[in-house]
Short mmCIF file of C-alpha atoms in Angstrom, two decimals:
data_model
loop_
_atom_site.label_atom_id
_atom_site.label_comp_id
_atom_site.label_asym_id
_atom_site.label_seq_id
_atom_site.Cartn_x
_atom_site.Cartn_y
_atom_site.Cartn_z
CA UNK A 1313 19.51 42.19 -27.06
CA UNK A 1314 22.50 41.38 -29.21
CA UNK A 1315 24.00 37.92 -29.69
CA UNK A 1316 27.67 37.85 -30.61
CA UNK A 1317 29.44 34.65 -31.60
CA UNK A 1318 33.24 34.63 -31.60
CA UNK A 1319 35.31 32.04 -33.43
CA UNK A 1320 38.58 30.66 -32.15
CA UNK A 1321 41.16 33.44 -32.19
CA UNK A 1322 44.85 32.88 -31.37
CA UNK A 1323 46.85 35.81 -30.11
CA UNK A 1324 50.36 35.80 -28.68
CA UNK A 1325 49.13 35.76 -25.09
CA UNK A 1326 45.49 34.64 -25.30
CA UNK A 1327 43.38 31.94 -26.93
CA UNK A 1328 39.58 32.35 -27.16
CA UNK A 1329 37.48 29.25 -27.87
CA UNK A 1330 34.06 29.42 -29.60
CA UNK A 1331 31.45 30.85 -27.27
CA UNK A 1332 28.25 32.94 -27.37
CA UNK A 1333 28.09 36.16 -25.43
CA UNK A 1334 24.68 37.69 -24.69
CA UNK A 1335 24.66 41.46 -24.19
CA UNK A 1336 21.53 43.14 -22.86
CA UNK A 1337 20.97 46.85 -23.50
CA UNK A 1338 18.32 48.54 -21.39
CA UNK A 1339 15.91 50.84 -23.24
CA UNK A 1340 15.50 54.21 -21.57
CA UNK A 1341 12.59 56.68 -21.75
CA UNK A 1342 13.41 59.30 -24.42
CA UNK A 1343 14.85 62.68 -23.52
CA UNK A 1344 12.89 65.38 -25.34
CA UNK A 1345 14.05 68.81 -26.48
CA UNK A 1346 12.06 71.79 -25.28
CA UNK A 1347 10.65 72.49 -28.78
CA UNK A 1348 9.57 68.92 -29.53
CA UNK A 1349 5.79 68.77 -30.02
CA UNK A 1350 5.33 65.56 -31.99
CA UNK A 1351 2.35 63.24 -31.63
CA UNK A 1352 4.84 60.71 -30.25
CA UNK A 1353 5.94 62.97 -27.41
CA UNK A 1354 2.37 63.96 -26.56
CA UNK A 1355 1.23 60.33 -26.30
CA UNK A 1356 4.25 58.41 -25.01
CA UNK A 1357 3.81 58.64 -21.24
CA UNK A 1358 6.11 56.86 -18.80
CA UNK A 1359 3.25 54.45 -18.04
CA UNK A 1360 2.78 53.49 -21.71
CA UNK A 1361 6.55 53.28 -22.20
CA UNK A 1362 6.87 50.84 -19.29
CA UNK A 1363 3.97 48.79 -20.63
CA UNK A 1364 5.38 48.47 -24.17
CA UNK A 1365 9.18 48.61 -23.82
CA UNK A 1366 9.57 44.82 -23.83
CA UNK A 1367 6.90 44.11 -26.46
CA UNK A 1368 8.01 42.49 -29.70
CA UNK A 1369 6.03 41.34 -32.75
CA UNK A 1370 6.57 38.03 -34.54
CA UNK A 1371 8.77 39.88 -37.06
CA UNK A 1372 10.81 41.36 -34.23
CA UNK A 1373 9.47 44.93 -34.27
CA UNK A 1374 10.02 46.65 -30.91
CA UNK A 1375 8.95 49.94 -29.36
CA UNK A 1376 12.43 51.30 -30.06
CA UNK A 1377 12.03 50.51 -33.76
CA UNK A 1378 8.67 52.29 -33.94
CA UNK A 1379 9.70 55.48 -32.15
CA UNK A 1380 13.33 55.79 -33.31
CA UNK A 1381 12.58 58.27 -36.12
CA UNK A 1382 10.69 60.58 -33.77
CA UNK A 1383 13.36 60.37 -31.09
CA UNK A 1384 16.23 61.05 -33.51
CA UNK A 1385 14.27 63.75 -35.38
CA UNK A 1386 12.49 65.73 -32.71
CA UNK A 1387 11.04 68.17 -35.23
CA UNK A 1388 8.77 65.34 -36.46
CA UNK A 1389 5.06 66.05 -36.53
CA UNK A 1390 4.07 62.41 -35.94
CA UNK A 1391 7.28 60.53 -35.02
CA UNK A 1392 6.33 56.87 -35.45
CA UNK A 1393 6.70 54.29 -38.24
CA UNK A 1394 5.13 50.85 -37.89
CA UNK A 1395 7.17 47.79 -38.87
CA UNK A 1396 4.41 45.31 -39.62
CA UNK A 1397 0.68 44.63 -39.45
CA UNK A 1398 0.92 43.19 -35.92
CA UNK A 1399 2.46 46.45 -34.67
CA UNK A 1400 -0.91 48.17 -34.88
CA UNK A 1401 -2.36 45.82 -32.26
CA UNK A 1402 0.77 45.10 -30.23
CA UNK A 1403 1.52 48.81 -29.69
CA UNK A 1404 -2.10 50.04 -29.77
CA UNK A 1405 -1.78 51.81 -26.40
CA UNK A 1406 0.55 54.29 -28.10
CA UNK A 1407 -0.62 54.14 -31.72
CA UNK A 1408 -4.41 54.41 -31.31
CA UNK A 1409 -4.34 57.87 -29.66
CA UNK A 1410 -1.94 59.06 -32.39
CA UNK A 1411 -4.32 57.76 -35.10
CA UNK A 1412 -7.37 59.41 -33.53
CA UNK A 1413 -5.48 62.65 -32.96
CA UNK A 1414 -4.43 62.91 -36.61
CA UNK A 1415 -7.61 61.56 -38.23
CA UNK A 1416 -9.86 63.78 -36.13
CA UNK A 1417 -13.43 62.60 -35.69
CA UNK A 1418 -12.55 58.95 -36.36
CA UNK A 1419 -12.41 56.29 -33.66
CA UNK A 1420 -10.28 53.18 -34.16
CA UNK A 1421 -13.36 51.11 -33.30
CA UNK A 1422 -15.24 52.60 -36.29
CA UNK A 1423 -15.56 50.72 -39.58
CA UNK A 1424 -13.66 52.24 -42.49
CA UNK A 1425 -15.72 52.41 -45.72
CA UNK A 1426 -14.29 51.43 -49.10
CA UNK A 1427 -15.58 52.45 -52.54
CA UNK A 1428 -13.28 52.58 -55.58
CA UNK A 1429 -16.08 52.47 -58.17
CA UNK A 1430 -15.67 55.33 -60.70
CA UNK A 1431 -19.39 55.19 -61.53
CA UNK A 1432 -20.13 56.45 -58.01
CA UNK A 1433 -18.05 59.61 -58.47
CA UNK A 1434 -19.83 62.84 -59.42
CA UNK A 1435 -16.93 65.12 -60.36
CA UNK A 1436 -17.34 66.80 -63.74
CA UNK A 1437 -14.41 68.93 -64.87
CA UNK A 1438 -14.83 72.25 -62.99
CA UNK A 1439 -12.50 74.04 -65.41
CA UNK A 1440 -13.30 72.86 -68.92
CA UNK A 1441 -11.49 75.88 -70.42
CA UNK A 1442 -8.29 74.99 -68.52
CA UNK A 1443 -7.96 78.53 -67.17
CA UNK A 1444 -7.28 77.62 -63.55
CA UNK A 1445 -6.45 73.92 -63.10
CA UNK A 1446 -3.01 73.03 -64.43
CA UNK A 1447 -3.02 69.32 -63.60
CA UNK A 1448 -4.75 66.63 -61.56
CA UNK A 1449 -2.99 63.84 -59.64
CA UNK A 1450 -4.39 61.08 -57.42
CA UNK A 1451 -2.24 58.54 -55.60
CA UNK A 1452 -2.75 55.73 -53.09
CA UNK A 1453 -0.33 53.91 -50.80
CA UNK A 1454 -0.53 50.11 -50.62
CA UNK A 1455 1.42 47.23 -49.04
CA UNK A 1456 1.26 43.53 -49.92
CA UNK A 1457 -0.22 40.88 -47.67
CA UNK A 1458 2.24 38.43 -46.16
CA UNK A 1459 5.12 40.89 -45.83
CA UNK A 1460 6.31 43.37 -43.24
CA UNK A 1461 5.89 47.08 -43.82
CA UNK A 1462 8.87 48.88 -45.35
CA UNK A 1463 10.88 49.48 -42.13
CA UNK A 1464 11.29 45.71 -41.58
CA UNK A 1465 11.56 44.38 -45.15
CA UNK A 1466 14.71 42.34 -45.69
CA UNK A 1467 16.68 42.74 -48.91
CA UNK A 1468 15.31 39.41 -50.14
CA UNK A 1469 11.71 40.34 -49.31
CA UNK A 1470 12.03 43.73 -50.97
CA UNK A 1471 13.34 42.10 -54.15
CA UNK A 1472 10.53 39.56 -54.02
CA UNK A 1473 7.90 42.31 -53.69
CA UNK A 1474 9.49 44.12 -56.63
CA UNK A 1475 9.41 41.00 -58.81
CA UNK A 1476 5.77 40.20 -57.98
CA UNK A 1477 4.54 43.74 -58.59
CA UNK A 1478 6.46 44.20 -61.84
CA UNK A 1479 5.07 40.89 -63.09
CA UNK A 1480 1.52 42.21 -62.70
CA UNK A 1481 2.28 45.71 -64.01
CA UNK A 1482 3.89 44.39 -67.19
CA UNK A 1483 0.71 42.46 -67.89
CA UNK A 1484 -1.51 45.55 -67.82
CA UNK A 1485 -2.94 46.61 -71.17
CA UNK A 1486 -4.70 49.58 -72.74
CA UNK A 1487 -3.51 52.99 -71.63
CA UNK A 1488 -1.74 51.36 -68.64
CA UNK A 1489 0.78 49.64 -70.92
CA UNK A 1490 4.28 50.74 -70.00
CA UNK A 1491 7.79 49.89 -68.84
CA UNK A 1492 9.57 49.28 -65.54
CA UNK A 1493 12.73 51.22 -64.66
CA UNK A 1494 14.70 49.67 -61.77
CA UNK A 1495 16.78 52.18 -59.81
CA UNK A 1496 19.66 49.71 -59.48
CA UNK A 1497 21.90 50.11 -62.52
CA UNK A 1498 19.88 52.94 -64.04
CA UNK A 1499 21.94 54.85 -66.63
CA UNK A 1500 22.35 58.62 -66.48
CA UNK A 1501 20.24 59.33 -69.58
CA UNK A 1502 17.25 57.39 -68.24
CA UNK A 1503 17.58 58.97 -64.81
CA UNK A 1504 17.70 62.46 -66.33
CA UNK A 1505 14.61 61.80 -68.43
CA UNK A 1506 12.68 60.61 -65.37
CA UNK A 1507 13.87 63.68 -63.46
CA UNK A 1508 12.77 65.96 -66.30
CA UNK A 1509 9.35 64.28 -66.25
CA UNK A 1510 9.21 64.72 -62.43
CA UNK A 1511 8.80 60.95 -62.03
CA UNK A 1512 12.01 59.87 -60.29
CA UNK A 1513 11.90 59.51 -56.51
CA UNK A 1514 14.97 60.01 -54.37
CA UNK A 1515 16.38 58.23 -51.35
CA UNK A 1516 14.20 58.92 -48.33
CA UNK A 1517 14.86 61.86 -46.03
CA UNK A 1518 16.30 61.70 -42.50
CA UNK A 1519 12.90 60.73 -41.07
CA UNK A 1520 12.69 57.63 -43.29
CA UNK A 1521 16.39 56.92 -42.73
CA UNK A 1522 15.90 56.74 -38.97
CA UNK A 1523 12.87 54.49 -39.48
CA UNK A 1524 14.99 51.97 -41.41
CA UNK A 1525 13.17 52.48 -44.71
CA UNK A 1526 16.31 53.41 -46.69
CA UNK A 1527 18.20 50.18 -46.02
CA UNK A 1528 20.10 48.67 -49.00
CA UNK A 1529 19.26 51.67 -51.18
CA UNK A 1530 18.50 51.45 -54.12
CA UNK A 1531 18.10 47.63 -54.23
CA UNK A 1532 14.59 46.38 -54.99
CA UNK A 1533 13.26 49.83 -55.89
CA UNK A 1534 12.06 51.33 -59.13
CA UNK A 1535 9.41 53.09 -61.20
CA UNK A 1536 6.80 51.75 -63.59
CA UNK A 1537 5.56 54.34 -66.09
CA UNK A 1538 2.92 53.93 -68.77
CA UNK A 1539 3.65 55.00 -72.33
CA UNK A 1540 1.30 58.00 -72.09
CA UNK A 1541 3.04 59.28 -68.93
CA UNK A 1542 -0.27 59.38 -67.06
CA UNK A 1543 0.27 56.41 -64.74
CA UNK A 1544 3.13 55.63 -62.36
CA UNK A 1545 3.94 53.10 -59.68
CA UNK A 1546 6.76 53.73 -57.23
CA UNK A 1547 7.99 50.42 -55.83
CA UNK A 1548 9.47 50.22 -52.31
CA UNK A 1549 9.66 53.92 -51.58
CA UNK A 1550 8.00 54.93 -48.24
CA UNK A 1551 5.41 52.20 -48.83
CA UNK A 1552 5.80 49.12 -50.99
CA UNK A 1553 3.55 50.74 -53.59
CA UNK A 1554 2.67 54.32 -54.41
CA UNK A 1555 0.18 54.04 -57.29
CA UNK A 1556 -0.32 57.32 -59.14
CA UNK A 1557 -2.65 58.54 -61.89
CA UNK A 1558 -2.30 62.04 -63.36
CA UNK A 1559 -2.87 64.23 -66.37
CA UNK A 1560 -3.02 67.84 -67.47
CA UNK A 1561 -6.23 69.76 -66.76
CA UNK A 1562 -9.11 69.12 -64.39
CA UNK A 1563 -10.76 65.90 -65.58
CA UNK A 1564 -10.81 64.27 -62.14
CA UNK A 1565 -13.14 61.51 -63.32
CA UNK A 1566 -10.67 60.29 -65.94
CA UNK A 1567 -7.76 60.35 -63.50
CA UNK A 1568 -9.76 58.47 -60.86
CA UNK A 1569 -11.05 55.89 -63.34
CA UNK A 1570 -7.54 55.09 -64.58
CA UNK A 1571 -6.30 54.73 -61.01
CA UNK A 1572 -9.22 52.50 -60.02
CA UNK A 1573 -8.60 50.16 -62.95
CA UNK A 1574 -4.95 49.72 -61.98
CA UNK A 1575 -5.49 49.44 -58.21
CA UNK A 1576 -8.29 46.90 -58.56
CA UNK A 1577 -6.17 44.77 -60.91
CA UNK A 1578 -3.20 44.88 -58.55
CA UNK A 1579 -5.41 44.08 -55.58
CA UNK A 1580 -6.91 41.04 -57.31
CA UNK A 1581 -3.50 39.67 -58.29
CA UNK A 1582 -1.44 40.58 -55.22
CA UNK A 1583 -3.68 41.32 -52.22
CA UNK A 1584 -3.11 44.29 -49.90
CA UNK A 1585 -2.85 44.60 -46.13
CA UNK A 1586 -6.25 45.77 -44.90
CA UNK A 1587 -8.09 46.23 -41.61
CA UNK A 1588 -11.84 46.77 -41.30
CA UNK A 1589 -11.16 49.53 -38.74
CA UNK A 1590 -7.99 51.13 -40.13
CA UNK A 1591 -8.40 50.53 -43.87
CA UNK A 1592 -5.24 49.94 -45.92
CA UNK A 1593 -2.21 49.69 -43.67
CA UNK A 1594 0.90 51.83 -44.05
CA UNK A 1595 4.12 52.32 -42.13
CA UNK A 1596 2.99 55.88 -41.32
CA UNK A 1597 -0.37 56.26 -39.52
CA UNK A 1598 -1.19 59.38 -41.54
CA UNK A 1599 -1.66 57.20 -44.64
CA UNK A 1600 -4.20 54.81 -43.12
CA UNK A 1601 -7.69 54.39 -44.54
CA UNK A 1602 -7.71 55.01 -48.27
CA UNK A 1603 -4.03 55.96 -48.32
CA UNK A 1604 -5.21 58.48 -50.90
CA UNK A 1605 -4.07 61.97 -51.77
CA UNK A 1606 -6.19 63.53 -54.52
CA UNK A 1607 -4.85 66.89 -55.67
CA UNK A 1608 -4.80 69.59 -58.33
CA UNK A 1609 -2.29 72.29 -59.14
CA UNK A 1610 -4.46 75.34 -59.54
CA UNK A 1611 -3.83 79.02 -60.34
CA UNK A 1612 -5.85 81.14 -57.89
CA UNK A 1613 -3.87 84.32 -57.09
CA UNK A 1614 -6.93 86.30 -55.98
CA UNK A 1615 -8.75 83.60 -54.03
CA UNK A 1616 -5.59 82.59 -52.16
CA UNK A 1617 -5.11 86.19 -51.00
CA UNK A 1618 -8.72 86.50 -49.83
CA UNK A 1619 -9.53 86.52 -46.11
CA UNK A 1620 -11.87 83.53 -46.53
CA UNK A 1621 -9.29 81.28 -48.26
CA UNK A 1622 -8.39 79.23 -45.18
CA UNK A 1623 -12.03 79.00 -44.09
CA UNK A 1624 -13.11 77.67 -47.49
CA UNK A 1625 -10.37 75.06 -47.32
CA UNK A 1626 -11.30 74.03 -43.77
CA UNK A 1627 -15.05 73.96 -44.47
CA UNK A 1628 -14.52 71.71 -47.50
CA UNK A 1629 -11.97 69.37 -45.88
CA UNK A 1630 -9.16 70.34 -48.25
CA UNK A 1631 -5.63 71.58 -47.61
CA UNK A 1632 -3.50 74.04 -49.56
CA UNK A 1633 0.27 74.05 -49.92
CA UNK A 1634 2.95 75.12 -52.38
CA UNK A 1635 3.48 72.99 -55.46
CA UNK A 1636 6.90 71.80 -54.27
CA UNK A 1637 5.56 69.86 -51.30
CA UNK A 1638 4.59 70.32 -47.69
CA UNK A 1639 5.72 73.62 -46.11
CA UNK A 1640 6.70 75.05 -49.53
CA UNK A 1641 5.47 78.48 -50.61
CA UNK A 1642 3.18 79.23 -53.53
CA UNK A 1643 4.68 80.62 -56.73
CA UNK A 1644 2.61 82.93 -58.91
CA UNK A 1645 -0.59 82.15 -57.05
CA UNK A 1646 -0.37 78.44 -57.94
CA UNK A 1647 -1.34 76.06 -55.14
CA UNK A 1648 -1.53 72.33 -54.56
CA UNK A 1649 -5.04 71.62 -53.27
CA UNK A 1650 -5.80 68.16 -51.88
CA UNK A 1651 -8.25 66.22 -49.73
CA UNK A 1652 -7.57 66.36 -46.00
CA UNK A 1653 -9.38 63.20 -44.84
CA UNK A 1654 -8.22 59.64 -45.58
CA UNK A 1655 -9.51 57.46 -42.74
CA UNK A 1656 -13.29 57.08 -42.41
CA UNK A 1657 -13.81 58.24 -46.01
CA UNK A 1658 -14.02 56.02 -49.08
CA UNK A 1659 -11.86 56.63 -52.14
CA UNK A 1660 -14.84 58.16 -53.93
CA UNK A 1661 -15.51 60.48 -50.98
CA UNK A 1662 -11.89 61.64 -50.89
CA UNK A 1663 -12.04 62.80 -54.50
CA UNK A 1664 -15.52 64.24 -53.95
CA UNK A 1665 -14.13 66.37 -51.10
CA UNK A 1666 -11.34 67.68 -53.31
CA UNK A 1667 -13.70 68.38 -56.23
CA UNK A 1668 -16.18 70.27 -54.03
CA UNK A 1669 -13.45 72.44 -52.52
CA UNK A 1670 -11.87 73.21 -55.90
CA UNK A 1671 -15.27 74.27 -57.30
CA UNK A 1672 -15.66 76.74 -54.41
CA UNK A 1673 -12.17 78.17 -54.93
CA UNK A 1674 -12.75 78.66 -58.67
CA UNK A 1675 -16.06 80.38 -57.93
CA UNK A 1676 -14.29 82.76 -55.54
CA UNK A 1677 -11.48 83.40 -58.02
CA UNK A 1678 -13.97 84.26 -60.78
CA UNK A 1679 -15.90 86.62 -58.51
CA UNK A 1680 -12.71 88.49 -57.59
CA UNK A 1681 -11.71 88.91 -61.23
CA UNK A 1682 -14.78 91.04 -61.97
#
């Protein structure tokens, strides 16, 4: 529904007085390509479409908004982006089966556990000699209470989120002390340094574009980096916050502890969107639960070529991919190994999964070197 107001316009033959014209556009069931196999296509039946097509949240999120990315980009694996917290209940007939299909073994009626206490983690460095593990990185996705998720943020709200978050980050001390770099007005030298450090994030891809996440780019977006280059916060990227802890080597405990300190401080000062069943909320259902991805870059040329490599990964709830992101190939036997589960697992359990799997892969690599 679009409302158009026209002001008085004088032409040589016509005069239009002020009036409001209401145009109604009917939403049609999507037309799918033959190759489309997204979670959206598998779950959006005509019955569910008819049930939800006129639904709208208090922020104005509609079914069309949620599914647009998956309709425009039919090579999507999931195909939906939620606009606000209410979307998860308002469009549950579509979203719940997608959540349960992706987070296999978890029911949306289950209670999601939370534990971000570093003292509960048992993850000693599995590679003290730094022969295999190149680096460790753990990140979480978070969104502030009282705001929409990124697809529906207005320019003013995005700027407000940025200001609030930066205010807290600039008050952090110890090894979290650092500086904020807004993307708007960033000079070339600063941008190049952040690129060289692999810290700078780019405008979202076509999937995020179709979801509305790239609006007013780069306004209200930026990067906080600590002085030691071991802690980052991306503001208003795919989620309002991507909080990242990292360092060279395999000391997962240190990386997790640093992250926990920052996340707990931010949570106390800002408050995050959270559901007892779905955990921390995100625009993309794949990031529900902990919103955590705990990973290492590890050199395992022999283990990765072994017939049991995939089985070890599957048995230990970890996933392997190239170091340049999803679907990328390995280079020189170096892989990105990360936890597979996010929903139904606590933060401690996510890192424990990753640690256990990495230990097994190192054991296999060592045995094949003999």
